[in-house]
mmCIF file with all atom_site columns, C-alpha atoms in Angstrom:
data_model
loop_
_atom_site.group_PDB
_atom_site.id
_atom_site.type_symbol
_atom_site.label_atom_id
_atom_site.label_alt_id
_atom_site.label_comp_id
_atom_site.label_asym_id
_atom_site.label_entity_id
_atom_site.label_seq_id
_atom_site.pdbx_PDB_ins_code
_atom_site.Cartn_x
_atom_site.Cartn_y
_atom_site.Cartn_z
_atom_site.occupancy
_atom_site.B_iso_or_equiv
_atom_site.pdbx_formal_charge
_atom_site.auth_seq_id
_atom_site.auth_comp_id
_atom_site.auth_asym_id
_atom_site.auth_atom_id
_atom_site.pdbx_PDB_model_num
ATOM 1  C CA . UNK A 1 1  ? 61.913 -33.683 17.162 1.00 76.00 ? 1  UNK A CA 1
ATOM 2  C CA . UNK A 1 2  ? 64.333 -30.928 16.314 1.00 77.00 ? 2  UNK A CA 1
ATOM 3  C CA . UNK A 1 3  ? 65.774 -33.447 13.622 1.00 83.00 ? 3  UNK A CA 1
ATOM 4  C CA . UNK A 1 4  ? 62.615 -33.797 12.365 1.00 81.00 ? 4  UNK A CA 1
ATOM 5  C CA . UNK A 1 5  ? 61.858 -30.448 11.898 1.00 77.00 ? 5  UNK A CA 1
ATOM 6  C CA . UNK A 1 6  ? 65.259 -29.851 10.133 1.00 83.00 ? 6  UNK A CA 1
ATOM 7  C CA . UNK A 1 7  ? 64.446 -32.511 7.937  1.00 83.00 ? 7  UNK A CA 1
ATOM 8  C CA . UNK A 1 8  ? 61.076 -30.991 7.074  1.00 79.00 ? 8  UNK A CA 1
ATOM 9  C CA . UNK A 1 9  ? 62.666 -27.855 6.036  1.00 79.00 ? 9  UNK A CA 1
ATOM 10 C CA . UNK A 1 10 ? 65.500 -29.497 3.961  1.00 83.00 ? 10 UNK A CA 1
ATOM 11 C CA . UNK A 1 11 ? 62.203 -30.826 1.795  1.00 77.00 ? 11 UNK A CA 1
ATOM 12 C CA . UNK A 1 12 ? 60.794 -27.605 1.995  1.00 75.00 ? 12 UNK A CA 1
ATOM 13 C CA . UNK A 1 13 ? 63.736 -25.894 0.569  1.00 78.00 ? 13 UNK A CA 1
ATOM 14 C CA . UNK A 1 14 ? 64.495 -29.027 -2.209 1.00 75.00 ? 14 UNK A CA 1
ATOM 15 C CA . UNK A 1 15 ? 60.784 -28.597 -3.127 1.00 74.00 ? 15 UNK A CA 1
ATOM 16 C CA . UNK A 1 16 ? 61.445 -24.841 -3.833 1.00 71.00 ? 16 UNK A CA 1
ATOM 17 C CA . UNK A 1 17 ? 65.069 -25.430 -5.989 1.00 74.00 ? 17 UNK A CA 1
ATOM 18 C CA . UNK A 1 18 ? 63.921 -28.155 -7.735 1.00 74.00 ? 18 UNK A CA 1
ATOM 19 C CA . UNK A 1 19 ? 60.261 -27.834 -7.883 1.00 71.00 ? 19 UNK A CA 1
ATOM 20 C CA . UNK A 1 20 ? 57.793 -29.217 -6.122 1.00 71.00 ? 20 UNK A CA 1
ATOM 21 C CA . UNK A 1 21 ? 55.211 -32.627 -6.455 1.00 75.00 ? 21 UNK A CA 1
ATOM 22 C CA . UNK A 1 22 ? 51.989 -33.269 -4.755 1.00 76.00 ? 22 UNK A CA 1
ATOM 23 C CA . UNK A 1 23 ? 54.121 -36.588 -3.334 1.00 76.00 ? 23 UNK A CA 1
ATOM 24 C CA . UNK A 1 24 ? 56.861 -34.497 -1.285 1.00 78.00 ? 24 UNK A CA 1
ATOM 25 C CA . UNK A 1 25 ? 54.061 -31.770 -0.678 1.00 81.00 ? 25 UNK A CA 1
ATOM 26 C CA . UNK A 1 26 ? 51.853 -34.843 1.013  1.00 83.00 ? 26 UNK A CA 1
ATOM 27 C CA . UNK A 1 27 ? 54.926 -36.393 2.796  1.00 82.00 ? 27 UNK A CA 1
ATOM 28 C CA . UNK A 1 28 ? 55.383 -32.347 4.145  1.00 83.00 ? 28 UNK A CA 1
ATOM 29 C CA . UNK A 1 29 ? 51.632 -31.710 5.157  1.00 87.00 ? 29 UNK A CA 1
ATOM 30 C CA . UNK A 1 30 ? 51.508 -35.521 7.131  1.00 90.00 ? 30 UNK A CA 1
ATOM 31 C CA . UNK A 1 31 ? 55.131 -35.513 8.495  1.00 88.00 ? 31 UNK A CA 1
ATOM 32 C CA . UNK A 1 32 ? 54.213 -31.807 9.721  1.00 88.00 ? 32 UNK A CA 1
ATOM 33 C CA . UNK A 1 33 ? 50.774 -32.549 11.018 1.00 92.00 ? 33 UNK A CA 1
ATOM 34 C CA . UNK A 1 34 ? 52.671 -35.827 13.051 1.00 92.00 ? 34 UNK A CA 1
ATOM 35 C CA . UNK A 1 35 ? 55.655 -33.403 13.978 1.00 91.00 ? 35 UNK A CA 1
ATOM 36 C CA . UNK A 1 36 ? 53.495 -30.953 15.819 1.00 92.00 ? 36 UNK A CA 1
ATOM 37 C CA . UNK A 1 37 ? 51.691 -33.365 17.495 1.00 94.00 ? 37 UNK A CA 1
ATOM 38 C CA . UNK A 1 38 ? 54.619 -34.665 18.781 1.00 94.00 ? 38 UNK A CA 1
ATOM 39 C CA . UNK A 1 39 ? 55.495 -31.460 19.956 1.00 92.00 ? 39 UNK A CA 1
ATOM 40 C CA . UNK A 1 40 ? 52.763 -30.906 22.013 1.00 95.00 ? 40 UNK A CA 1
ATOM 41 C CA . UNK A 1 41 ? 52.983 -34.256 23.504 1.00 96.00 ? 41 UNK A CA 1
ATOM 42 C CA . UNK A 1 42 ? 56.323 -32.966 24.496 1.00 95.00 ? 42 UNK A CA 1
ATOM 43 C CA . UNK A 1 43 ? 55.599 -29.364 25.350 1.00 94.00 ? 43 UNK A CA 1
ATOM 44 C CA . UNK A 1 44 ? 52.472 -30.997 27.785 1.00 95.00 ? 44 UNK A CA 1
ATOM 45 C CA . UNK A 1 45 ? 55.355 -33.082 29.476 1.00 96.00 ? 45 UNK A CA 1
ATOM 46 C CA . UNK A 1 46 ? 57.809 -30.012 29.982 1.00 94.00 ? 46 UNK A CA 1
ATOM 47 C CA . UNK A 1 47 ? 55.190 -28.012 31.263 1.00 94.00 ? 47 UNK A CA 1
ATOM 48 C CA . UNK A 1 48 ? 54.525 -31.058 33.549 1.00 95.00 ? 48 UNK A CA 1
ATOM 49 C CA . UNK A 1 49 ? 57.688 -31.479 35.164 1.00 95.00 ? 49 UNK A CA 1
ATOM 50 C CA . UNK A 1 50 ? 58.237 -27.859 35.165 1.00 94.00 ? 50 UNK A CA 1
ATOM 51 C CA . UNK A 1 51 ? 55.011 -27.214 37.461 1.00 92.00 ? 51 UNK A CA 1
ATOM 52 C CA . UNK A 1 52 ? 56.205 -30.114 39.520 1.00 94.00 ? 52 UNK A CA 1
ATOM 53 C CA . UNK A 1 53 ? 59.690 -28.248 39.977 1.00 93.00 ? 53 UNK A CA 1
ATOM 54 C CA . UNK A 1 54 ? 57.618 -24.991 41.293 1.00 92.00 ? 54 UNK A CA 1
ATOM 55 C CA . UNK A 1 55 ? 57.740 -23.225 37.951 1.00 90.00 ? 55 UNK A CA 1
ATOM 56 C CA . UNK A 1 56 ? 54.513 -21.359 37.727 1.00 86.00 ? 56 UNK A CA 1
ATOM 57 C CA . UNK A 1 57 ? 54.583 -19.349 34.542 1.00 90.00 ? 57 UNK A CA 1
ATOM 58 C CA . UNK A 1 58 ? 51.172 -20.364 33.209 1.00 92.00 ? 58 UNK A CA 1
ATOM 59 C CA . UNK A 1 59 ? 51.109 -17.770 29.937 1.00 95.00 ? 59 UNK A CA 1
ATOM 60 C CA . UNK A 1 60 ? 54.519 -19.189 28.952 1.00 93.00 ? 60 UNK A CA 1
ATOM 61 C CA . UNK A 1 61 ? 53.325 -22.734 28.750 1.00 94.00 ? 61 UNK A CA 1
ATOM 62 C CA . UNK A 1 62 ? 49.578 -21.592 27.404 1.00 95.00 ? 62 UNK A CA 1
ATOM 63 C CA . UNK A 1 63 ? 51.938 -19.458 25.135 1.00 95.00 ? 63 UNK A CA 1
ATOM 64 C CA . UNK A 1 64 ? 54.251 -22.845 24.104 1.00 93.00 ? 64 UNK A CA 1
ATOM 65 C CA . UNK A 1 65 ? 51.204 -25.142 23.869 1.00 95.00 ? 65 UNK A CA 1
ATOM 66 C CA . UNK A 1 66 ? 49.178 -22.551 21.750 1.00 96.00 ? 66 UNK A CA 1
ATOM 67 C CA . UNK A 1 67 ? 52.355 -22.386 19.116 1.00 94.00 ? 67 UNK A CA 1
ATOM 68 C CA . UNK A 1 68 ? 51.755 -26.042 18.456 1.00 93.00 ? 68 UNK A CA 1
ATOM 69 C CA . UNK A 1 69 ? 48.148 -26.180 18.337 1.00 95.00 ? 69 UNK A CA 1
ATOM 70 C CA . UNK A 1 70 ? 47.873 -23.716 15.733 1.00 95.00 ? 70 UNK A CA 1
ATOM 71 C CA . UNK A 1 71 ? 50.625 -25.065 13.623 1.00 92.00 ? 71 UNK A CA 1
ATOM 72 C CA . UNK A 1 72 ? 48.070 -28.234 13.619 1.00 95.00 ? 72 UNK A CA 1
ATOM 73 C CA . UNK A 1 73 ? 45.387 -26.074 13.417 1.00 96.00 ? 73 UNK A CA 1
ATOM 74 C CA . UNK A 1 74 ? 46.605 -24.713 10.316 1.00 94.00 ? 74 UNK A CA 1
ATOM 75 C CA . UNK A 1 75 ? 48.216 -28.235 8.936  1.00 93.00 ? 75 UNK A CA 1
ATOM 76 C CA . UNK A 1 76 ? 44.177 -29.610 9.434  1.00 95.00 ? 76 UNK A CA 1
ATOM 77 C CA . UNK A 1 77 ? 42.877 -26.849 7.704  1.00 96.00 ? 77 UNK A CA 1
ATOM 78 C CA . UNK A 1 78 ? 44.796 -27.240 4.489  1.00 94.00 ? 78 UNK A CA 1
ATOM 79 C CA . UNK A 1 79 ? 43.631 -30.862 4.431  1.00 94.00 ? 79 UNK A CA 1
ATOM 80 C CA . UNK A 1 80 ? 39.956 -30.192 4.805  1.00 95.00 ? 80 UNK A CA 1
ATOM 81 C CA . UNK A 1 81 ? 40.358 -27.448 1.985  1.00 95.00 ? 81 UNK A CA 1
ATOM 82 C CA . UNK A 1 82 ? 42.492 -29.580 -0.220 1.00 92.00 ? 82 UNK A CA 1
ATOM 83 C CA . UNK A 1 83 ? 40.041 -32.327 0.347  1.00 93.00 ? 83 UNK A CA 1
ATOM 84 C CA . UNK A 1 84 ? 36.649 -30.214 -0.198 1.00 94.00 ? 84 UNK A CA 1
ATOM 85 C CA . UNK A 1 85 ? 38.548 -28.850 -3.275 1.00 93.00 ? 85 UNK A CA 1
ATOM 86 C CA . UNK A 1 86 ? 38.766 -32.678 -4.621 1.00 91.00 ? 86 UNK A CA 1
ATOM 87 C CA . UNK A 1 87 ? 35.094 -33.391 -4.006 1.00 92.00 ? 87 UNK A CA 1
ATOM 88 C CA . UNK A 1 88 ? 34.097 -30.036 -5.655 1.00 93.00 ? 88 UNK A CA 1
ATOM 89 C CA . UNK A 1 89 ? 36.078 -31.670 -8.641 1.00 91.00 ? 89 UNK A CA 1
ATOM 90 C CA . UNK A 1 90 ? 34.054 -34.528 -8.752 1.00 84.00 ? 90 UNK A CA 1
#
């Protein structure tokens, strides 16, 4: 995950030096919106075998899962507004 993460901000930053298209901003928005997912597939497993260990810090792991949710939150919203703004065209 941590690779893929990298990788999305190595297309972030080309994007930004050599300008961006709607085709690498698409890959970013859908390989971010499947990144964070992942992440809270992973997170939810941590926090799993963390409880299971006796760890009982339940703000930290509301905390960690709440990170990820709204980076999808916010990855879902741009979609819905970029595809209202398409049918609005129309």
């Amino acid at each position: 995950l941590a690779a893929a993460t990298t990788g999305m901000l190595v297309m972030r930053l080309g994007s930004w030096m050599f300008g961006a298209s709607a085709l690498m901003y698409n890959m970013e928005l859908y390989g971010g919106l499947l990144i964070f997912a992942a992440y809270i597939l992973f997170d939810t497993q941590l926090i799993v075998e963390r409880c299971f260990m006796g760890e009982t810090d339940v703000v930290r792991h509301a905390l960690d899962l709440l990170v990820d949710l709204l980076a999808v939150f916010v990855r879902l919203l741009v979609l819905l507004l970029k595809r209202a703004e398409e049918e609005r065209r129309r």
